[in-house]
Amino acid sequence: MKPRILVVDDDERIAASVRRALAYEGYAVTEAHDGHAALAAVRNHVPDLVVLDVMLPGIDGIEVCRRMRAAGDDVAVLMLTAKTTVPDRVEGLDSGADDYLVKPFAHEELLARVRSLLRRKAPSGREVLSFADVRMDVDAMEVERAGRTIDLTALEFRLLEYLLRNQRIVLSRARILEAVWGLDADTTSNVVDVYVRYLRQKLGDPTIIQTVRSVGYIVKTA
């Protein structure tokens, strides 16, 4: 199941922009636009993470976070604010927030902080690898893309796991053969190309496995 994220911001344009960025990465995203709606959303279906604006009508983000913690909700909280002073940041963290991001911010930084918080809050011993909207639960040997379950063979799973562990790194065919198939693999074999083709077909478009001509493959967006 893909992580659930609640975005809370009274500026619906900002909320929609953050929602789109998170949804593109494969998260299940819902929105709330005031403090009361945020608390109701958390009570009805506890998310994995809340992206919470400080300046909200009715109940502000600081109070929302305090009430969540008082109720025993251990959900990860990334607080957003236009306030930049140290006391403001301290107040947000003291209310129970896990991290703090000052507006305006780049989506890349937002996504990096979301990934970091989700890793920190993941159950102990559970390892999840992800890239774009592809998510792999290593322990359960499950793969999803944009919420759709991808049925892989054990060998396809090992190949994808190796590629995801080395995302954005150019991997030669020989290196992949050694890591996935073993030291005795025949480096003249086209088995890597065959299995990459299988993965591309199962994962669908747009492909995350790019060909590096005369070398091998790399996991990255086009």
PDB file of C-alpha atoms in Angstrom:
ATOM      1  CA  MET A   1       0.000   0.000   0.000  1.00  0.00           C
ATOM      2  CA  LYS A   2       1.399   3.407  -0.917  1.00  0.00           C
ATOM      3  CA  PRO A   3       1.973   5.922   1.905  1.00  0.00           C
ATOM      4  CA  ARG A   4      -0.972   8.213   2.687  1.00  0.00           C
ATOM      5  CA  ILE A   5      -0.255  11.929   3.009  1.00  0.00           C
ATOM      6  CA  LEU A   6      -2.612  14.667   4.207  1.00  0.00           C
ATOM      7  CA  VAL A   7      -1.855  18.171   2.886  1.00  0.00           C
ATOM      8  CA  VAL A   8      -3.269  20.973   5.048  1.00  0.00           C
ATOM      9  CA  ASP A   9      -3.150  24.522   3.670  1.00  0.00           C
ATOM     10  CA  ASP A  10      -5.850  27.203   3.478  1.00  0.00           C
ATOM     11  CA  ASP A  11      -4.415  28.395   0.138  1.00  0.00           C
ATOM     12  CA  GLU A  12      -6.049  25.893  -2.198  1.00  0.00           C
ATOM     13  CA  ARG A  13      -3.603  26.676  -5.018  1.00  0.00           C
ATOM     14  CA  ILE A  14      -0.628  25.796  -2.824  1.00  0.00           C
ATOM     15  CA  ALA A  15      -2.395  22.698  -1.497  1.00  0.00           C
ATOM     16  CA  ALA A  16      -3.174  21.549  -5.041  1.00  0.00           C
ATOM     17  CA  SER A  17       0.404  22.167  -6.171  1.00  0.00           C
ATOM     18  CA  VAL A  18       1.826  20.142  -3.268  1.00  0.00           C
ATOM     19  CA  ARG A  19      -0.767  17.404  -3.834  1.00  0.00           C
ATOM     20  CA  ARG A  20       0.188  17.074  -7.508  1.00  0.00           C
ATOM     21  CA  ALA A  21       3.913  16.885  -6.691  1.00  0.00           C
ATOM     22  CA  LEU A  22       3.324  14.177  -4.096  1.00  0.00           C
ATOM     23  CA  ALA A  23       0.856  12.235  -6.230  1.00  0.00           C
ATOM     24  CA  TYR A  24       3.359  12.193  -9.100  1.00  0.00           C
ATOM     25  CA  GLU A  25       5.797  10.444  -6.729  1.00  0.00           C
ATOM     26  CA  GLY A  26       3.209   7.752  -6.069  1.00  0.00           C
ATOM     27  CA  TYR A  27       1.755   8.854  -2.743  1.00  0.00           C
ATOM     28  CA  ALA A  28      -1.965   8.721  -1.917  1.00  0.00           C
ATOM     29  CA  VAL A  29      -2.803  12.354  -1.147  1.00  0.00           C
ATOM     30  CA  THR A  30      -5.819  14.087   0.397  1.00  0.00           C
ATOM     31  CA  GLU A  31      -6.349  17.752   1.278  1.00  0.00           C
ATOM     32  CA  ALA A  32      -7.803  19.787   4.140  1.00  0.00           C
ATOM     33  CA  HIS A  33      -8.057  23.575   4.212  1.00  0.00           C
ATOM     34  CA  ASP A  34      -8.503  24.461   7.880  1.00  0.00           C
ATOM     35  CA  GLY A  35      -7.546  23.136  11.297  1.00  0.00           C
ATOM     36  CA  HIS A  36     -10.894  21.531  12.130  1.00  0.00           C
ATOM     37  CA  ALA A  37     -10.953  19.658   8.816  1.00  0.00           C
ATOM     38  CA  ALA A  38      -7.371  18.508   9.366  1.00  0.00           C
ATOM     39  CA  LEU A  39      -8.150  17.044  12.800  1.00  0.00           C
ATOM     40  CA  ALA A  40     -11.267  15.342  11.435  1.00  0.00           C
ATOM     41  CA  ALA A  41      -9.293  13.859   8.549  1.00  0.00           C
ATOM     42  CA  VAL A  42      -6.663  12.457  10.921  1.00  0.00           C
ATOM     43  CA  ARG A  43      -9.344  10.970  13.200  1.00  0.00           C
ATOM     44  CA  ASN A  44     -11.224   9.356  10.298  1.00  0.00           C
ATOM     45  CA  HIS A  45      -8.221   7.831   8.527  1.00  0.00           C
ATOM     46  CA  VAL A  46      -4.807   8.292  10.111  1.00  0.00           C
ATOM     47  CA  PRO A  47      -2.282   9.177   7.371  1.00  0.00           C
ATOM     48  CA  ASP A  48       1.389   8.252   7.321  1.00  0.00           C
ATOM     49  CA  LEU A  49       2.417  11.917   7.135  1.00  0.00           C
ATOM     50  CA  VAL A  50       0.809  15.359   7.429  1.00  0.00           C
ATOM     51  CA  VAL A  51       2.148  18.357   5.496  1.00  0.00           C
ATOM     52  CA  LEU A  52       0.800  21.070   7.770  1.00  0.00           C
ATOM     53  CA  ASP A  53       0.722  24.831   7.161  1.00  0.00           C
ATOM     54  CA  VAL A  54       1.080  26.970  10.301  1.00  0.00           C
ATOM     55  CA  MET A  55      -1.248  29.812   9.278  1.00  0.00           C
ATOM     56  CA  LEU A  56      -4.706  28.217   9.160  1.00  0.00           C
ATOM     57  CA  PRO A  57      -8.154  29.710   9.839  1.00  0.00           C
ATOM     58  CA  GLY A  58      -9.847  28.686  13.074  1.00  0.00           C
ATOM     59  CA  ILE A  59      -7.223  26.431  14.634  1.00  0.00           C
ATOM     60  CA  ASP A  60      -3.689  27.171  13.471  1.00  0.00           C
ATOM     61  CA  GLY A  61      -1.159  24.503  12.536  1.00  0.00           C
ATOM     62  CA  ILE A  62       0.676  24.743  15.867  1.00  0.00           C
ATOM     63  CA  GLU A  63      -2.514  23.913  17.769  1.00  0.00           C
ATOM     64  CA  VAL A  64      -3.462  21.188  15.276  1.00  0.00           C
ATOM     65  CA  CYS A  65      -0.121  19.517  15.899  1.00  0.00           C
ATOM     66  CA  ARG A  66      -0.452  19.855  19.684  1.00  0.00           C
ATOM     67  CA  ARG A  67      -3.925  18.292  19.643  1.00  0.00           C
ATOM     68  CA  MET A  68      -2.739  15.438  17.426  1.00  0.00           C
ATOM     69  CA  ARG A  69       0.101  14.647  19.820  1.00  0.00           C
ATOM     70  CA  ALA A  70      -2.186  14.975  22.857  1.00  0.00           C
ATOM     71  CA  ALA A  71      -4.519  12.429  21.247  1.00  0.00           C
ATOM     72  CA  GLY A  72      -1.618  10.025  20.851  1.00  0.00           C
ATOM     73  CA  ASP A  73      -1.261  10.347  17.077  1.00  0.00           C
ATOM     74  CA  ASP A  74       2.345   9.502  16.156  1.00  0.00           C
ATOM     75  CA  VAL A  75       1.927  10.449  12.489  1.00  0.00           C
ATOM     76  CA  ALA A  76       4.906  12.245  10.916  1.00  0.00           C
ATOM     77  CA  VAL A  77       4.358  16.019  10.637  1.00  0.00           C
ATOM     78  CA  LEU A  78       6.162  18.327   8.209  1.00  0.00           C
ATOM     79  CA  MET A  79       5.251  21.901   9.107  1.00  0.00           C
ATOM     80  CA  LEU A  80       5.153  24.645   6.468  1.00  0.00           C
ATOM     81  CA  THR A  81       5.376  28.333   7.271  1.00  0.00           C
ATOM     82  CA  ALA A  82       6.308  31.721   5.853  1.00  0.00           C
ATOM     83  CA  LYS A  83       7.777  32.656   9.266  1.00  0.00           C
ATOM     84  CA  THR A  84      11.553  32.504   9.278  1.00  0.00           C
ATOM     85  CA  THR A  85      12.660  33.462  12.790  1.00  0.00           C
ATOM     86  CA  VAL A  86      14.265  30.940  15.138  1.00  0.00           C
ATOM     87  CA  PRO A  87      11.527  31.305  17.832  1.00  0.00           C
ATOM     88  CA  ASP A  88       8.869  30.502  15.209  1.00  0.00           C
ATOM     89  CA  ARG A  89      10.717  27.358  14.147  1.00  0.00           C
ATOM     90  CA  VAL A  90      11.255  26.338  17.767  1.00  0.00           C
ATOM     91  CA  GLU A  91       7.545  26.780  18.524  1.00  0.00           C
ATOM     92  CA  GLY A  92       6.636  24.524  15.616  1.00  0.00           C
ATOM     93  CA  LEU A  93       9.054  21.800  16.661  1.00  0.00           C
ATOM     94  CA  ASP A  94       8.033  22.067  20.316  1.00  0.00           C
ATOM     95  CA  SER A  95       4.409  21.540  19.325  1.00  0.00           C
ATOM     96  CA  GLY A  96       5.372  18.067  18.084  1.00  0.00           C
ATOM     97  CA  ALA A  97       6.339  18.625  14.453  1.00  0.00           C
ATOM     98  CA  ASP A  98       9.080  16.345  13.089  1.00  0.00           C
ATOM     99  CA  ASP A  99      10.465  18.799  10.538  1.00  0.00           C
ATOM    100  CA  TYR A 100      10.003  22.386   9.399  1.00  0.00           C
ATOM    101  CA  LEU A 101      10.070  23.850   5.876  1.00  0.00           C
ATOM    102  CA  VAL A 102       9.975  27.599   5.172  1.00  0.00           C
ATOM    103  CA  LYS A 103       7.922  28.996   2.271  1.00  0.00           C
ATOM    104  CA  PRO A 104       8.633  29.446  -0.550  1.00  0.00           C
ATOM    105  CA  PHE A 105      10.262  26.063  -1.097  1.00  0.00           C
ATOM    106  CA  ALA A 106      11.281  23.895  -4.037  1.00  0.00           C
ATOM    107  CA  HIS A 107       9.255  20.737  -4.629  1.00  0.00           C
ATOM    108  CA  GLU A 108      12.510  18.768  -4.725  1.00  0.00           C
ATOM    109  CA  GLU A 109      13.283  19.768  -1.123  1.00  0.00           C
ATOM    110  CA  LEU A 110       9.719  19.032  -0.017  1.00  0.00           C
ATOM    111  CA  LEU A 111       9.905  15.541  -1.553  1.00  0.00           C
ATOM    112  CA  ALA A 112      13.306  14.849   0.008  1.00  0.00           C
ATOM    113  CA  ARG A 113      12.014  15.781   3.466  1.00  0.00           C
ATOM    114  CA  VAL A 114       8.878  13.672   2.958  1.00  0.00           C
ATOM    115  CA  ARG A 115      10.989  10.641   2.014  1.00  0.00           C
ATOM    116  CA  SER A 116      13.230  11.195   5.035  1.00  0.00           C
ATOM    117  CA  LEU A 117      10.290  11.446   7.452  1.00  0.00           C
ATOM    118  CA  LEU A 118       8.585   8.364   6.041  1.00  0.00           C
ATOM    119  CA  ARG A 119      11.807   6.384   6.427  1.00  0.00           C
ATOM    120  CA  ARG A 120      12.126   7.537  10.036  1.00  0.00           C
ATOM    121  CA  LYS A 121       8.536   6.587  10.835  1.00  0.00           C
ATOM    122  CA  ALA A 122       8.620   3.233   9.005  1.00  0.00           C
ATOM    123  CA  PRO A 123       8.190   0.156  11.234  1.00  0.00           C
ATOM    124  CA  SER A 124      11.484  -1.138  12.604  1.00  0.00           C
ATOM    125  CA  GLY A 125      13.192  -3.629  10.316  1.00  0.00           C
ATOM    126  CA  ARG A 126      10.967  -2.779   7.340  1.00  0.00           C
ATOM    127  CA  GLU A 127      12.821  -1.630   4.227  1.00  0.00           C
ATOM    128  CA  VAL A 128      11.120   0.208   1.391  1.00  0.00           C
ATOM    129  CA  LEU A 129      12.835   1.324  -1.819  1.00  0.00           C
ATOM    130  CA  SER A 130      11.210   3.858  -4.126  1.00  0.00           C
ATOM    131  CA  PHE A 131      11.766   5.881  -7.261  1.00  0.00           C
ATOM    132  CA  ALA A 132       9.198   8.205  -8.852  1.00  0.00           C
ATOM    133  CA  ASP A 133       5.877   6.322  -8.399  1.00  0.00           C
ATOM    134  CA  VAL A 134       7.507   2.880  -8.057  1.00  0.00           C
ATOM    135  CA  ARG A 135       7.593   1.483  -4.504  1.00  0.00           C
ATOM    136  CA  MET A 136       9.222  -1.783  -3.409  1.00  0.00           C
ATOM    137  CA  ASP A 137       8.632  -3.404  -0.023  1.00  0.00           C
ATOM    138  CA  VAL A 138      11.808  -5.478   0.221  1.00  0.00           C
ATOM    139  CA  ASP A 139      10.692  -7.562   3.203  1.00  0.00           C
ATOM    140  CA  ALA A 140       7.304  -8.466   1.727  1.00  0.00           C
ATOM    141  CA  MET A 141       8.720  -8.800  -1.815  1.00  0.00           C
ATOM    142  CA  GLU A 142       5.950  -6.541  -3.116  1.00  0.00           C
ATOM    143  CA  VAL A 143       6.172  -3.906  -5.850  1.00  0.00           C
ATOM    144  CA  GLU A 144       3.653  -1.207  -6.692  1.00  0.00           C
ATOM    145  CA  ARG A 145       3.509   1.496  -9.320  1.00  0.00           C
ATOM    146  CA  ALA A 146       1.090   4.360  -8.706  1.00  0.00           C
ATOM    147  CA  GLY A 147      -0.836   2.043  -6.400  1.00  0.00           C
ATOM    148  CA  ARG A 148      -0.983  -0.815  -8.938  1.00  0.00           C
ATOM    149  CA  THR A 149       0.536  -4.123  -7.807  1.00  0.00           C
ATOM    150  CA  ILE A 150       3.287  -5.406 -10.120  1.00  0.00           C
ATOM    151  CA  ASP A 151       3.664  -9.204 -10.217  1.00  0.00           C
ATOM    152  CA  LEU A 152       7.362 -10.074 -10.578  1.00  0.00           C
ATOM    153  CA  THR A 153       9.286 -13.324 -10.573  1.00  0.00           C
ATOM    154  CA  ALA A 154      11.990 -13.741  -7.924  1.00  0.00           C
ATOM    155  CA  LEU A 155      14.720 -12.963 -10.471  1.00  0.00           C
ATOM    156  CA  GLU A 156      12.901  -9.904 -11.801  1.00  0.00           C
ATOM    157  CA  PHE A 157      12.482  -8.725  -8.211  1.00  0.00           C
ATOM    158  CA  ARG A 158      16.210  -9.107  -7.497  1.00  0.00           C
ATOM    159  CA  LEU A 159      17.115  -7.202 -10.651  1.00  0.00           C
ATOM    160  CA  LEU A 160      14.729  -4.337  -9.875  1.00  0.00           C
ATOM    161  CA  GLU A 161      15.938  -4.243  -6.268  1.00  0.00           C
ATOM    162  CA  TYR A 162      19.545  -3.909  -7.437  1.00  0.00           C
ATOM    163  CA  LEU A 163      18.621  -1.149  -9.888  1.00  0.00           C
ATOM    164  CA  LEU A 164      16.648   0.760  -7.248  1.00  0.00           C
ATOM    165  CA  ARG A 165      19.455   0.480  -4.714  1.00  0.00           C
ATOM    166  CA  ASN A 166      21.746   2.075  -7.303  1.00  0.00           C
ATOM    167  CA  GLN A 167      19.325   4.573  -8.820  1.00  0.00           C
ATOM    168  CA  ARG A 168      20.855   7.413 -10.833  1.00  0.00           C
ATOM    169  CA  ILE A 169      24.084   5.375 -11.186  1.00  0.00           C
ATOM    170  CA  VAL A 170      25.144   3.986 -14.579  1.00  0.00           C
ATOM    171  CA  LEU A 171      25.470   0.204 -14.198  1.00  0.00           C
ATOM    172  CA  SER A 172      27.314  -1.887 -16.776  1.00  0.00           C
ATOM    173  CA  ARG A 173      25.808  -5.157 -17.960  1.00  0.00           C
ATOM    174  CA  ALA A 174      28.785  -7.028 -16.478  1.00  0.00           C
ATOM    175  CA  ARG A 175      28.243  -5.376 -13.085  1.00  0.00           C
ATOM    176  CA  ILE A 176      24.541  -6.253 -13.132  1.00  0.00           C
ATOM    177  CA  LEU A 177      25.306  -9.848 -14.143  1.00  0.00           C
ATOM    178  CA  GLU A 178      27.747 -10.222 -11.282  1.00  0.00           C
ATOM    179  CA  ALA A 179      25.421  -8.704  -8.682  1.00  0.00           C
ATOM    180  CA  VAL A 180      22.161 -10.376  -9.719  1.00  0.00           C
ATOM    181  CA  TRP A 181      23.171 -13.619 -11.417  1.00  0.00           C
ATOM    182  CA  GLY A 182      26.389 -14.393  -9.533  1.00  0.00           C
ATOM    183  CA  LEU A 183      30.140 -14.275 -10.107  1.00  0.00           C
ATOM    184  CA  ASP A 184      30.056 -17.107 -12.639  1.00  0.00           C
ATOM    185  CA  ALA A 185      27.644 -15.306 -14.964  1.00  0.00           C
ATOM    186  CA  ASP A 186      28.525 -15.366 -18.636  1.00  0.00           C
ATOM    187  CA  THR A 187      29.366 -11.746 -19.502  1.00  0.00           C
ATOM    188  CA  THR A 188      28.619 -12.388 -23.173  1.00  0.00           C
ATOM    189  CA  SER A 189      25.017 -13.297 -22.379  1.00  0.00           C
ATOM    190  CA  ASN A 190      22.134 -10.970 -23.247  1.00  0.00           C
ATOM    191  CA  VAL A 191      20.176 -12.088 -20.183  1.00  0.00           C
ATOM    192  CA  VAL A 192      20.345  -8.602 -18.650  1.00  0.00           C
ATOM    193  CA  ASP A 193      18.749  -7.050 -21.726  1.00  0.00           C
ATOM    194  CA  VAL A 194      16.049  -9.724 -21.730  1.00  0.00           C
ATOM    195  CA  TYR A 195      15.139  -9.191 -18.071  1.00  0.00           C
ATOM    196  CA  VAL A 196      15.255  -5.412 -18.343  1.00  0.00           C
ATOM    197  CA  ARG A 197      12.757  -5.759 -21.177  1.00  0.00           C
ATOM    198  CA  TYR A 198      10.531  -7.913 -18.932  1.00  0.00           C
ATOM    199  CA  LEU A 199      10.686  -5.273 -16.192  1.00  0.00           C
ATOM    200  CA  ARG A 200       9.880  -2.446 -18.573  1.00  0.00           C
ATOM    201  CA  GLN A 201       6.855  -4.313 -19.874  1.00  0.00           C
ATOM    202  CA  LYS A 202       5.541  -5.047 -16.391  1.00  0.00           C
ATOM    203  CA  LEU A 203       6.236  -1.610 -14.936  1.00  0.00           C
ATOM    204  CA  GLY A 204       4.741   0.196 -17.936  1.00  0.00           C
ATOM    205  CA  ASP A 205       5.338   3.733 -19.178  1.00  0.00           C
ATOM    206  CA  PRO A 206       7.055   6.036 -18.658  1.00  0.00           C
ATOM    207  CA  THR A 207      10.015   3.752 -18.172  1.00  0.00           C
ATOM    208  CA  ILE A 208      12.314   4.415 -15.229  1.00  0.00           C
ATOM    209  CA  ILE A 209      15.050   2.119 -16.606  1.00  0.00           C
ATOM    210  CA  GLN A 210      17.020   4.053 -19.197  1.00  0.00           C
ATOM    211  CA  THR A 211      19.535   2.522 -21.626  1.00  0.00           C
ATOM    212  CA  VAL A 212      23.072   3.901 -21.642  1.00  0.00           C
ATOM    213  CA  ARG A 213      24.332   3.051 -25.112  1.00  0.00           C
ATOM    214  CA  SER A 214      27.232   0.566 -25.208  1.00  0.00           C
ATOM    215  CA  VAL A 215      27.386   0.472 -21.399  1.00  0.00           C
ATOM    216  CA  GLY A 216      24.278  -0.706 -19.592  1.00  0.00           C
ATOM    217  CA  TYR A 217      21.390   0.845 -17.685  1.00  0.00           C
ATOM    218  CA  ILE A 218      20.443   3.565 -15.210  1.00  0.00           C
ATOM    219  CA  VAL A 219      17.307   4.201 -13.165  1.00  0.00           C
ATOM    220  CA  LYS A 220      16.284   7.807 -13.751  1.00  0.00           C
ATOM    221  CA  THR A 221      13.542   9.842 -15.354  1.00  0.00           C
ATOM    222  CA  ALA A 222      13.915  10.642 -19.035  1.00  0.00           C
TER     223      ALA A 222
END
